Backbone as XML, in Angstrom:
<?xml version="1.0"?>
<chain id="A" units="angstrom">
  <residue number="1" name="UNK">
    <atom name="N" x="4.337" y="89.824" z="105.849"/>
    <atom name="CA" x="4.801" y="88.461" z="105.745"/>
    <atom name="C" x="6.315" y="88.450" z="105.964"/>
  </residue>
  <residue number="2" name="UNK">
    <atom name="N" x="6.881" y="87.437" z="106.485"/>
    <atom name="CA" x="8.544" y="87.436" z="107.407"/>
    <atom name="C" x="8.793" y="86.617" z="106.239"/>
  </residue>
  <residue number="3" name="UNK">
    <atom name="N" x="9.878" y="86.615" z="105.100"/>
    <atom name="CA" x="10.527" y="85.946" z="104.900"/>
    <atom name="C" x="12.159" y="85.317" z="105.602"/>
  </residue>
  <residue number="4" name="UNK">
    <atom name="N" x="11.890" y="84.197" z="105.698"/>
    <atom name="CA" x="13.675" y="83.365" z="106.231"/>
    <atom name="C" x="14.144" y="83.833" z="105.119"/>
  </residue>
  <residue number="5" name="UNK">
    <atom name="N" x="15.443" y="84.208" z="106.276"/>
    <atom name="CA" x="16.737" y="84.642" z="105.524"/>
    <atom name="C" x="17.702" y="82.772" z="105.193"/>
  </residue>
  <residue number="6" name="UNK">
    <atom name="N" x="17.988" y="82.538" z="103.594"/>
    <atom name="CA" x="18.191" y="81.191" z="103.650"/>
    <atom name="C" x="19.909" y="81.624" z="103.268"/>
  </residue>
  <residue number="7" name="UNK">
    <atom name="N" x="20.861" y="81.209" z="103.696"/>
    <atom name="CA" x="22.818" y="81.223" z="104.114"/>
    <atom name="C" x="22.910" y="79.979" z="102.858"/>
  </residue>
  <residue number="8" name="UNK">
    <atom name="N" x="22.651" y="80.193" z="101.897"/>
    <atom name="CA" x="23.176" y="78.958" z="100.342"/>
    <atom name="C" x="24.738" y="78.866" z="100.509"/>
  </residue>
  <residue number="9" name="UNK">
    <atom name="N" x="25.487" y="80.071" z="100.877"/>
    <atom name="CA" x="26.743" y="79.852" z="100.461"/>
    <atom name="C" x="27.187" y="79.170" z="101.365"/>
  </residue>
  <residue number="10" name="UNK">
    <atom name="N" x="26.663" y="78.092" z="102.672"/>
    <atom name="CA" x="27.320" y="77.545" z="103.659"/>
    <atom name="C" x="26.950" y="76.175" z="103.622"/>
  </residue>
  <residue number="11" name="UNK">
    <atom name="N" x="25.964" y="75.727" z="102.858"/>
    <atom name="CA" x="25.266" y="75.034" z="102.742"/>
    <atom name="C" x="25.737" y="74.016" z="101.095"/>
  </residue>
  <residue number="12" name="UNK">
    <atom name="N" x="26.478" y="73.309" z="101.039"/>
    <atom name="CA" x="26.851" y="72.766" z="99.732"/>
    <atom name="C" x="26.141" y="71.026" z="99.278"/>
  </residue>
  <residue number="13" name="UNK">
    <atom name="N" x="25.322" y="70.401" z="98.531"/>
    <atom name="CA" x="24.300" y="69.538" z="98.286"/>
    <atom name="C" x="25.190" y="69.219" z="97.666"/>
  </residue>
  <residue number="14" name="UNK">
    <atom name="N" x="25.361" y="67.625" z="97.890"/>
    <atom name="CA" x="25.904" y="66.353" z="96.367"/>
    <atom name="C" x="24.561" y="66.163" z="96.104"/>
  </residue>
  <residue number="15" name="UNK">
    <atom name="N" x="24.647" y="66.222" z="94.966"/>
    <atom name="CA" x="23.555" y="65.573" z="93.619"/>
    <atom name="C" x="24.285" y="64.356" z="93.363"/>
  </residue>
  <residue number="16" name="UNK">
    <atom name="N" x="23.761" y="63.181" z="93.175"/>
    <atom name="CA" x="24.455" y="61.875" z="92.612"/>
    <atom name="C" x="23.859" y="62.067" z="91.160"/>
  </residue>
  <residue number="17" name="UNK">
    <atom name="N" x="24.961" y="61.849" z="90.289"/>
    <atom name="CA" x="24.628" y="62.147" z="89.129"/>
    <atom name="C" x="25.092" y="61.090" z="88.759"/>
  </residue>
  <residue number="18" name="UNK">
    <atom name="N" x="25.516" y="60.114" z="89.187"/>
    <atom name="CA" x="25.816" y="58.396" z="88.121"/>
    <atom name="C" x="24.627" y="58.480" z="87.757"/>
  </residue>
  <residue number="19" name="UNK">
    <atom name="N" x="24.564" y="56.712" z="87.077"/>
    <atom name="CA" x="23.986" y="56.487" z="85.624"/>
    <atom name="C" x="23.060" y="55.536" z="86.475"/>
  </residue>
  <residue number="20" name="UNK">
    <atom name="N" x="22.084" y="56.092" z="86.548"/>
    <atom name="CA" x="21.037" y="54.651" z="87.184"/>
    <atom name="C" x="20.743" y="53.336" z="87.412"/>
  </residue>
  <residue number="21" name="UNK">
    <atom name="N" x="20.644" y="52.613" z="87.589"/>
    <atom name="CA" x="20.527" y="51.199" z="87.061"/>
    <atom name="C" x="19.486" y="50.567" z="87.319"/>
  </residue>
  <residue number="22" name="UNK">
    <atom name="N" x="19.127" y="49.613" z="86.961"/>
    <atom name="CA" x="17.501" y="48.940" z="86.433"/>
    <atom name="C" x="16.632" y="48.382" z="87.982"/>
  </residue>
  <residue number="23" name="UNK">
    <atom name="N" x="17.749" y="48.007" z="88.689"/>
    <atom name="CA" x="17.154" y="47.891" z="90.247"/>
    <atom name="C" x="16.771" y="49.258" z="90.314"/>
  </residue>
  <residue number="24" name="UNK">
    <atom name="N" x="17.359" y="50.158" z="90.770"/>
    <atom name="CA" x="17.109" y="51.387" z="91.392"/>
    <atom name="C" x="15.460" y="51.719" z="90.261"/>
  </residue>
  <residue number="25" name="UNK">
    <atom name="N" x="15.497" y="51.752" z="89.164"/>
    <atom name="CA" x="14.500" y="52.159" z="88.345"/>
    <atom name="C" x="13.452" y="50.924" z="88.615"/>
  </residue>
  <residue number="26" name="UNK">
    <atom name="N" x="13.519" y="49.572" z="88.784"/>
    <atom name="CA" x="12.316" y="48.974" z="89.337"/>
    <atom name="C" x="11.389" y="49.281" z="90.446"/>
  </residue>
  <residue number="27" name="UNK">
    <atom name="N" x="12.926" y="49.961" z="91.757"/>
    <atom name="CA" x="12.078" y="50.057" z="92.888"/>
    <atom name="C" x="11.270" y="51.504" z="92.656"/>
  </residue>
  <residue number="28" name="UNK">
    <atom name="N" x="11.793" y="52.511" z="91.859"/>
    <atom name="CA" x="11.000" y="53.382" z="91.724"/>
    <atom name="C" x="9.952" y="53.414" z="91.190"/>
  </residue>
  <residue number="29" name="UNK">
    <atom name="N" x="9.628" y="52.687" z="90.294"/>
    <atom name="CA" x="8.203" y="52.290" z="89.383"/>
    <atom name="C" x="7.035" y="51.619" z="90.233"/>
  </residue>
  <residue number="30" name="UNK">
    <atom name="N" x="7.928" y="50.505" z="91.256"/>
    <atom name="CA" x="6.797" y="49.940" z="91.841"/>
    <atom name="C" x="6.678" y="50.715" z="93.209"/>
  </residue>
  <residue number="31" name="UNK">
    <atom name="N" x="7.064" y="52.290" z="93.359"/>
    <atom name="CA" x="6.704" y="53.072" z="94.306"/>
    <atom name="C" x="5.537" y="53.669" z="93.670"/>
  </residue>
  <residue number="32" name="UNK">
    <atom name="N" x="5.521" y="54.250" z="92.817"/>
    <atom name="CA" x="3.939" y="54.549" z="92.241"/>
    <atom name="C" x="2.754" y="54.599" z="92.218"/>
  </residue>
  <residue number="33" name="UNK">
    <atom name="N" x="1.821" y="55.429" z="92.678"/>
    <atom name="CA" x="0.594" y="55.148" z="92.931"/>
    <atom name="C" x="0.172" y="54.781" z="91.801"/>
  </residue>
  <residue number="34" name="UNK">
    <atom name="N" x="-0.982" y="54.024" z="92.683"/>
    <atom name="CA" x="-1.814" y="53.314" z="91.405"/>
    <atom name="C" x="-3.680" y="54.660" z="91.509"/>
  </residue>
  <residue number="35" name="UNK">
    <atom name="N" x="-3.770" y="54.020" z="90.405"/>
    <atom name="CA" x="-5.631" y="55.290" z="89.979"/>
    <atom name="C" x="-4.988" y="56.895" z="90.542"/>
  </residue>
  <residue number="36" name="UNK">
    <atom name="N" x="-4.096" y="57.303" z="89.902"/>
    <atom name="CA" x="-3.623" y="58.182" z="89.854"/>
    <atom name="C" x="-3.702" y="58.836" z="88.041"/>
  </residue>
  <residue number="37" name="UNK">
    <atom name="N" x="-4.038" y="60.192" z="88.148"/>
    <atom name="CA" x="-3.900" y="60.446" z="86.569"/>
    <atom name="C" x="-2.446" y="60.763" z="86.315"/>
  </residue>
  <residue number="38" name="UNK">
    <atom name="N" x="-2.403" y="60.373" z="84.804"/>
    <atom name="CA" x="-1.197" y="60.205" z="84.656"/>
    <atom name="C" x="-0.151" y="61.343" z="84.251"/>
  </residue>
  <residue number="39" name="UNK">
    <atom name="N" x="0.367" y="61.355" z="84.325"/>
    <atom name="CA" x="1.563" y="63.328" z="83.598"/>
    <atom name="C" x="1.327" y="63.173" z="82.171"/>
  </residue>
  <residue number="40" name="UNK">
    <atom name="N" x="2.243" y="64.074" z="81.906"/>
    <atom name="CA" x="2.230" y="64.466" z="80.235"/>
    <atom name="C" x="2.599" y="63.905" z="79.535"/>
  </residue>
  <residue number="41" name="UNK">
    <atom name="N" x="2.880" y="62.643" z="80.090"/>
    <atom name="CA" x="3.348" y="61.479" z="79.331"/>
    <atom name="C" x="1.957" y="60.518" z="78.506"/>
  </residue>
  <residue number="42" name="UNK">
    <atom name="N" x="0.923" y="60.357" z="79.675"/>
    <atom name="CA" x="0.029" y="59.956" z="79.389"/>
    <atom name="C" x="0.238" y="58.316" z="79.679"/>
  </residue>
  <residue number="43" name="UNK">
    <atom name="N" x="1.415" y="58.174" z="80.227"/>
    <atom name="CA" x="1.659" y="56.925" z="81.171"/>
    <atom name="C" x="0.882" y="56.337" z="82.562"/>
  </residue>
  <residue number="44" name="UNK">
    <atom name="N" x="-0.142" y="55.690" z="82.227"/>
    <atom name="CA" x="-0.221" y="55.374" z="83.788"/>
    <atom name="C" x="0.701" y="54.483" z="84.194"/>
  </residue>
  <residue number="45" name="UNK">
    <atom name="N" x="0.573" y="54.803" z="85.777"/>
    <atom name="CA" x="1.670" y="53.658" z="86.346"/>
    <atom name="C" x="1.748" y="52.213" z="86.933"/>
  </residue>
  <residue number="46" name="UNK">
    <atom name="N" x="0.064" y="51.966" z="86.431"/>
    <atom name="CA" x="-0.087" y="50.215" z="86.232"/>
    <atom name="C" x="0.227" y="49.749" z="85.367"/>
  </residue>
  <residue number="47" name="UNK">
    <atom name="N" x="0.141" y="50.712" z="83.790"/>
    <atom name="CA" x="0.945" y="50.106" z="82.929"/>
    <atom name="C" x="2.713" y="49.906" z="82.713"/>
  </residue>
  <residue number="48" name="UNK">
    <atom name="N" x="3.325" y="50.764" z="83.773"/>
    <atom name="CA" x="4.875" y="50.368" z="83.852"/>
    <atom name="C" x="4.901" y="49.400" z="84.991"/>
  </residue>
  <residue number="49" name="UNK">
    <atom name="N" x="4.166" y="49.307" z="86.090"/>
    <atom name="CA" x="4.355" y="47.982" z="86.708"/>
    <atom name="C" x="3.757" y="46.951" z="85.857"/>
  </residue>
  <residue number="50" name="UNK">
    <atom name="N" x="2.800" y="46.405" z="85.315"/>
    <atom name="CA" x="2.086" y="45.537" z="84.386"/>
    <atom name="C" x="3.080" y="45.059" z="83.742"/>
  </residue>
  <residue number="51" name="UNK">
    <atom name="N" x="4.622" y="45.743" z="82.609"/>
    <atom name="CA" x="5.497" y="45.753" z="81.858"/>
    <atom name="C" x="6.510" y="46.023" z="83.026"/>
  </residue>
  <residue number="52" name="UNK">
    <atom name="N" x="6.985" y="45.558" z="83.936"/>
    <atom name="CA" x="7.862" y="46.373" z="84.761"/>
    <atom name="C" x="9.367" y="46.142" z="84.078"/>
  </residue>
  <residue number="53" name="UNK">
    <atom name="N" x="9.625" y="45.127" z="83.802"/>
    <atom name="CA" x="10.937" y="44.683" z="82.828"/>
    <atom name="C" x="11.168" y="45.642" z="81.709"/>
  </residue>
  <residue number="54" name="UNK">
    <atom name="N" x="10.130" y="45.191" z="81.085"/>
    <atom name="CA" x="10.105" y="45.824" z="79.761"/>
    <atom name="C" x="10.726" y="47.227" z="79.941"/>
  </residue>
  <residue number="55" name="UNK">
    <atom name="N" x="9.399" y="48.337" z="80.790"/>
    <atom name="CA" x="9.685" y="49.532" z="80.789"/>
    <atom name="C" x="11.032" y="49.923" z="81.471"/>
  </residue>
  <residue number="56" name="UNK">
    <atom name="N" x="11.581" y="49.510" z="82.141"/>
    <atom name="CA" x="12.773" y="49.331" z="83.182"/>
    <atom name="C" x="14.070" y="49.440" z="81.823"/>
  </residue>
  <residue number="57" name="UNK">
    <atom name="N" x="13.664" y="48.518" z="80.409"/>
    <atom name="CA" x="14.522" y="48.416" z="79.739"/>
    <atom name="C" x="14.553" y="49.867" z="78.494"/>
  </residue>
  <residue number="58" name="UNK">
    <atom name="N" x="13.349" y="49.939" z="78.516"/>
    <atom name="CA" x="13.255" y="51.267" z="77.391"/>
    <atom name="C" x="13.310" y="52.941" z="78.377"/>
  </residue>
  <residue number="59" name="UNK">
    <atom name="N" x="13.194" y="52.451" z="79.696"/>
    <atom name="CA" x="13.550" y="53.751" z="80.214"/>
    <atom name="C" x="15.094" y="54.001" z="80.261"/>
  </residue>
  <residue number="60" name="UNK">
    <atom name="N" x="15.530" y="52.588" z="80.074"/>
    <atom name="CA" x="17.320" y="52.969" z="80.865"/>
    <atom name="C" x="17.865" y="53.359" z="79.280"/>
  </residue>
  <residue number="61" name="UNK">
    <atom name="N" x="17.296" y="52.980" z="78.151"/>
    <atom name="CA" x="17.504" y="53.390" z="76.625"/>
    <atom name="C" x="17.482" y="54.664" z="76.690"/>
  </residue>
  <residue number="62" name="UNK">
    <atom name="N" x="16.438" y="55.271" z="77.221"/>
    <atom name="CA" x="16.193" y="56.722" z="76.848"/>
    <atom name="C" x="17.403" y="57.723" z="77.630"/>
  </residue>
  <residue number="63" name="UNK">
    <atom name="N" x="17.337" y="57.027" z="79.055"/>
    <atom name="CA" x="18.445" y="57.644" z="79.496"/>
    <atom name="C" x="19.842" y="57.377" z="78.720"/>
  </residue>
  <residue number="64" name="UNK">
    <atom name="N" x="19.943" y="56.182" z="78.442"/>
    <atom name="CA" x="21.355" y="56.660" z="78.113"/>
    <atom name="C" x="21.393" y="57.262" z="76.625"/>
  </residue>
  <residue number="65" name="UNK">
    <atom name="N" x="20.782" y="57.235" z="75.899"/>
    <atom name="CA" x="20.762" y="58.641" z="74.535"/>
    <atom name="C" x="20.673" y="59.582" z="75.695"/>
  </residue>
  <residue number="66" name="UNK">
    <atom name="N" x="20.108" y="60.170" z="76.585"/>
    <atom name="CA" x="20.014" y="61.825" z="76.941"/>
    <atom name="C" x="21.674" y="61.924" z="77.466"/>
  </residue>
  <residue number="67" name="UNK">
    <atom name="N" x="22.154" y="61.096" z="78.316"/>
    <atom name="CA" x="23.708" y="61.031" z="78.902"/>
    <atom name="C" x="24.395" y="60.959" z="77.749"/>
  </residue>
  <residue number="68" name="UNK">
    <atom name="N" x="24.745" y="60.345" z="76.282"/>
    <atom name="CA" x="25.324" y="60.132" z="75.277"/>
    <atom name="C" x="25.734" y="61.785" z="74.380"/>
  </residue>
  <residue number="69" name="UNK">
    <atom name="N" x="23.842" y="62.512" z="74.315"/>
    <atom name="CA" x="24.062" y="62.990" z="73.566"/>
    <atom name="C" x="23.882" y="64.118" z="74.326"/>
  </residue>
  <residue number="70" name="UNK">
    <atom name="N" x="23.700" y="64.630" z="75.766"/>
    <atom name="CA" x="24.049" y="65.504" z="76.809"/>
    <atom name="C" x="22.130" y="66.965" z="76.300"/>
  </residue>
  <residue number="71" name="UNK">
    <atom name="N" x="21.699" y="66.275" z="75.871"/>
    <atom name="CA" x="20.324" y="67.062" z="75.975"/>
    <atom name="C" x="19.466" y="66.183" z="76.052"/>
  </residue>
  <residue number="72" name="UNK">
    <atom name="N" x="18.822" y="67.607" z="76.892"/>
    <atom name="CA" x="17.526" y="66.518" z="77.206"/>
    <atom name="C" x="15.991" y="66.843" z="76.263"/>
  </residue>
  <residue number="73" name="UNK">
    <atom name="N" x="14.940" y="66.085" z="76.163"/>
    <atom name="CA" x="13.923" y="66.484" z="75.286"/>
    <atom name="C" x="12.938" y="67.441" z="75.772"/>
  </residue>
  <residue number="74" name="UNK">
    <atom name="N" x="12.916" y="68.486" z="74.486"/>
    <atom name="CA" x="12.035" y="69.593" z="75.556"/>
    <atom name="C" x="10.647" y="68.940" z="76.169"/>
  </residue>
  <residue number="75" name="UNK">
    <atom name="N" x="10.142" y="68.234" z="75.985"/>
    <atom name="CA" x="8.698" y="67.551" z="76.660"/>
    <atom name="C" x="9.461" y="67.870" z="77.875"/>
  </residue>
  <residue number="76" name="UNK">
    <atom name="N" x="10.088" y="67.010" z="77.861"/>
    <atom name="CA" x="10.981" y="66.615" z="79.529"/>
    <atom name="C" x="10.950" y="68.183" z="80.409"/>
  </residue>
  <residue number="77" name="UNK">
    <atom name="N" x="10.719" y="69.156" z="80.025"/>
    <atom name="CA" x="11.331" y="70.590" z="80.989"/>
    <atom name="C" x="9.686" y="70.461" z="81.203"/>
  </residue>
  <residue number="78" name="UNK">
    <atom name="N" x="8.522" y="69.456" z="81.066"/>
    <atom name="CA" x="7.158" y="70.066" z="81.316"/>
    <atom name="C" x="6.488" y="69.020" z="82.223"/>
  </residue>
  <residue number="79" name="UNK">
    <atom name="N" x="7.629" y="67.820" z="82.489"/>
    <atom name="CA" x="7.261" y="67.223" z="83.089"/>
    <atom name="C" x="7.715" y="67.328" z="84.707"/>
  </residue>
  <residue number="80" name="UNK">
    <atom name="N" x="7.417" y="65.745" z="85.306"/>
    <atom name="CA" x="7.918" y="66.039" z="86.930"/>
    <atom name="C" x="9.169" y="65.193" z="86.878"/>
  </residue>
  <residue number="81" name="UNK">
    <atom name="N" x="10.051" y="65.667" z="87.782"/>
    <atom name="CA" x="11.181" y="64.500" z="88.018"/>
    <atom name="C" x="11.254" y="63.769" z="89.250"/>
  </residue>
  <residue number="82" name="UNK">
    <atom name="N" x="11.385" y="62.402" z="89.111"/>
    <atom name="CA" x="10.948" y="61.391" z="90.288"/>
    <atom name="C" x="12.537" y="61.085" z="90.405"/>
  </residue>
  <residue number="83" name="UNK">
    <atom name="N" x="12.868" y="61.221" z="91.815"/>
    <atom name="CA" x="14.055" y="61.049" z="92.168"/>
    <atom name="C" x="14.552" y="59.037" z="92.354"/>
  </residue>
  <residue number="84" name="UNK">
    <atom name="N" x="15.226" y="58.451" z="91.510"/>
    <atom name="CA" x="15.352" y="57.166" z="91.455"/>
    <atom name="C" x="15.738" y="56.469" z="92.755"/>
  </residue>
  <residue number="85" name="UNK">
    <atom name="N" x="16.912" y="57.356" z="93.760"/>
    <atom name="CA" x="17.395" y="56.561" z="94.571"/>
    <atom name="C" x="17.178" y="57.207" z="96.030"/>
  </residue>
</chain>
């Protein structure tokens, strides 16, 4: 088997690491498949579109305690991360 040789040190990625905001987190929610099982959350994602406000408002809560208090919850290292923007 050939592994690619991958050159990281030439190659430098911005991560946007601002603070999300509730547009950006709407359009991601209503990207979501629907009759999909749900992660380890046990969230399906008709019920955050169904609540799309709502959840839009208790997700941007959670984020900002994790930005406030600079950890994140170990659940969180078992889940997936959905890129907002």
């Amino acid at each position: 088997m050939c592994i690619p040789e991958i050159d990281a040190l030439n190659e430098i990625v911005e991560i946007d690491t601002s603070e999300p905001i509730r547009a950006k987190m709407k359009e991601a929610i209503k990207h979501l498949k629907n009759v999909k099982a749900p992660g380890i959350d046990n969230i399906q994602a008709e019920l955050l579109k169904a609540g799309i406000n709502f959840a839009t408002i208790k997700v941007k809560e959670i984020i900002d305690i994790v930005l406030r208090e600079e950890k994140t919850p170990g659940k969180w290292r078992k889940g997936l991360i959905v890129k907002l923007s």
